[in-house]
Amino acid sequence: MGMLRLAVVLWGATAGTVTSPAGMDQVRQAETAFAKAFADRDQAKFFAFVAEDATFLGPNETLSGKEKMREVWSGFFRDPKAPFSWRPERVVLNGAGDIGLSTGPVFDPSGKQVGNYSSIWRKQKDNTWKVIFDGPGAPVCPPTPSSAPAPSLTP
């Protein structure tokens, strides 16, 4: 193997991922606090986690900016009990360690899993994390029968 090819292979193996437990913990803690603010019905704390330039991909429209998101999401705070909850199960960072993806289950008020969410976070200059992209949760897929082949992730 030539030196250039070896360098490309080694760079490629590490360039796209960050294994920084501290950075991943920060995103996990931010997502957990974001979900808790929603459960606690604390709009001020909830929206403090949203970046000014955040984008929410709604089922029927795209909301651009924190204020537009606040207008629509305020409706989720009308009832004393949250209409859903979520928790992070997987957190990954980009190679620079300044963008994080948090994913996990979404639950109805009875605790039944009804979907999955994904939030994209950006590290701010003050080292806090804010949501920059969020979207509607995806429904839970039914389990694959054990006799079915596992789906391939490669074309």
mmCIF file of C-alpha atoms in Angstrom, residues 46-127:
data_model
loop_
_atom_site.group_PDB
_atom_site.id
_atom_site.type_symbol
_atom_site.label_atom_id
_atom_site.label_comp_id
_atom_site.label_asym_id
_atom_site.label_seq_id
_atom_site.Cartn_x
_atom_site.Cartn_y
_atom_site.Cartn_z
ATOM 1 C CA PHE A 46 -37.535 25.140 26.731
ATOM 2 C CA PHE A 47 -37.012 27.914 24.176
ATOM 3 C CA ALA A 48 -33.644 28.835 25.707
ATOM 4 C CA PHE A 49 -32.371 25.606 24.092
ATOM 5 C CA VAL A 50 -33.485 26.727 20.612
ATOM 6 C CA ALA A 51 -31.073 28.679 18.370
ATOM 7 C CA GLU A 52 -32.305 31.961 16.884
ATOM 8 C CA ASP A 53 -31.851 30.511 13.380
ATOM 9 C CA ALA A 54 -33.401 27.114 14.169
ATOM 10 C CA THR A 55 -35.503 25.298 11.602
ATOM 11 C CA PHE A 56 -38.369 22.970 12.474
ATOM 12 C CA LEU A 57 -39.549 20.603 9.781
ATOM 13 C CA GLY A 58 -43.254 20.317 10.528
ATOM 14 C CA PRO A 59 -45.581 17.798 8.923
ATOM 15 C CA ASN A 60 -47.116 20.480 6.699
ATOM 16 C CA GLU A 61 -44.693 23.396 6.801
ATOM 17 C CA THR A 62 -41.152 24.398 7.642
ATOM 18 C CA LEU A 63 -40.754 26.869 10.479
ATOM 19 C CA SER A 64 -37.728 29.123 10.179
ATOM 20 C CA GLY A 65 -36.434 30.965 13.218
ATOM 21 C CA LYS A 66 -36.931 30.686 16.941
ATOM 22 C CA GLU A 67 -39.847 33.147 17.056
ATOM 23 C CA LYS A 68 -41.866 31.285 14.417
ATOM 24 C CA MET A 69 -41.163 28.037 16.236
ATOM 25 C CA ARG A 70 -42.273 29.656 19.517
ATOM 26 C CA GLU A 71 -45.581 30.758 17.913
ATOM 27 C CA VAL A 72 -46.437 27.235 16.818
ATOM 28 C CA TRP A 73 -44.912 25.246 19.690
ATOM 29 C CA SER A 74 -46.579 27.407 22.351
ATOM 30 C CA GLY A 75 -49.725 25.397 21.569
ATOM 31 C CA PHE A 76 -48.030 22.312 23.036
ATOM 32 C CA PHE A 77 -47.813 24.145 26.376
ATOM 33 C CA ARG A 78 -51.543 24.898 26.796
ATOM 34 C CA ASP A 79 -52.375 21.799 28.837
ATOM 35 C CA PRO A 80 -50.907 21.249 32.300
ATOM 36 C CA LYS A 81 -49.577 17.844 31.224
ATOM 37 C CA ALA A 82 -47.224 17.422 28.271
ATOM 38 C CA PRO A 83 -48.826 15.689 25.256
ATOM 39 C CA PHE A 84 -45.661 13.631 24.711
ATOM 40 C CA SER A 85 -42.162 13.118 26.071
ATOM 41 C CA TRP A 86 -38.826 11.909 24.743
ATOM 42 C CA ARG A 87 -35.359 10.904 25.827
ATOM 43 C CA PRO A 88 -32.017 10.649 24.071
ATOM 44 C CA GLU A 89 -30.666 7.172 23.434
ATOM 45 C CA ARG A 90 -28.002 7.859 20.829
ATOM 46 C CA VAL A 91 -25.797 10.905 20.454
ATOM 47 C CA VAL A 92 -23.106 11.394 17.823
ATOM 48 C CA LEU A 93 -20.918 14.356 16.920
ATOM 49 C CA ASN A 94 -19.446 15.501 13.623
ATOM 50 C CA GLY A 95 -15.704 15.460 13.038
ATOM 51 C CA ALA A 96 -15.218 19.000 14.328
ATOM 52 C CA GLY A 97 -17.185 18.259 17.503
ATOM 53 C CA ASP A 98 -19.465 21.283 17.048
ATOM 54 C CA ILE A 99 -22.584 19.619 15.602
ATOM 55 C CA GLY A 100 -24.421 16.835 17.414
ATOM 56 C CA LEU A 101 -27.272 14.525 16.519
ATOM 57 C CA SER A 102 -29.511 13.216 19.277
ATOM 58 C CA THR A 103 -32.059 10.478 18.612
ATOM 59 C CA GLY A 104 -34.373 8.417 20.759
ATOM 60 C CA PRO A 105 -37.918 7.324 21.533
ATOM 61 C CA VAL A 106 -41.024 9.529 21.841
ATOM 62 C CA PHE A 107 -43.741 8.480 24.310
ATOM 63 C CA ASP A 108 -47.427 9.308 24.686
ATOM 64 C CA PRO A 109 -48.703 10.433 28.124
ATOM 65 C CA SER A 110 -49.263 6.798 29.172
ATOM 66 C CA GLY A 111 -45.597 5.970 28.498
ATOM 67 C CA LYS A 112 -46.172 3.976 25.306
ATOM 68 C CA GLN A 113 -43.555 4.551 22.628
ATOM 69 C CA VAL A 114 -45.274 6.186 19.666
ATOM 70 C CA GLY A 115 -42.312 7.372 17.643
ATOM 71 C CA ASN A 116 -38.695 8.365 17.407
ATOM 72 C CA TYR A 117 -37.164 11.823 17.214
ATOM 73 C CA SER A 118 -33.991 13.395 15.844
ATOM 74 C CA SER A 119 -32.584 16.761 16.903
ATOM 75 C CA ILE A 120 -29.500 18.440 15.509
ATOM 76 C CA TRP A 121 -27.557 20.601 17.964
ATOM 77 C CA ARG A 122 -24.837 23.192 17.392
ATOM 78 C CA LYS A 123 -22.185 24.166 19.918
ATOM 79 C CA GLN A 124 -22.304 27.899 20.625
ATOM 80 C CA LYS A 125 -19.369 30.240 21.218
ATOM 81 C CA ASP A 126 -20.118 30.109 24.961
ATOM 82 C CA ASN A 127 -19.834 26.265 24.798
#
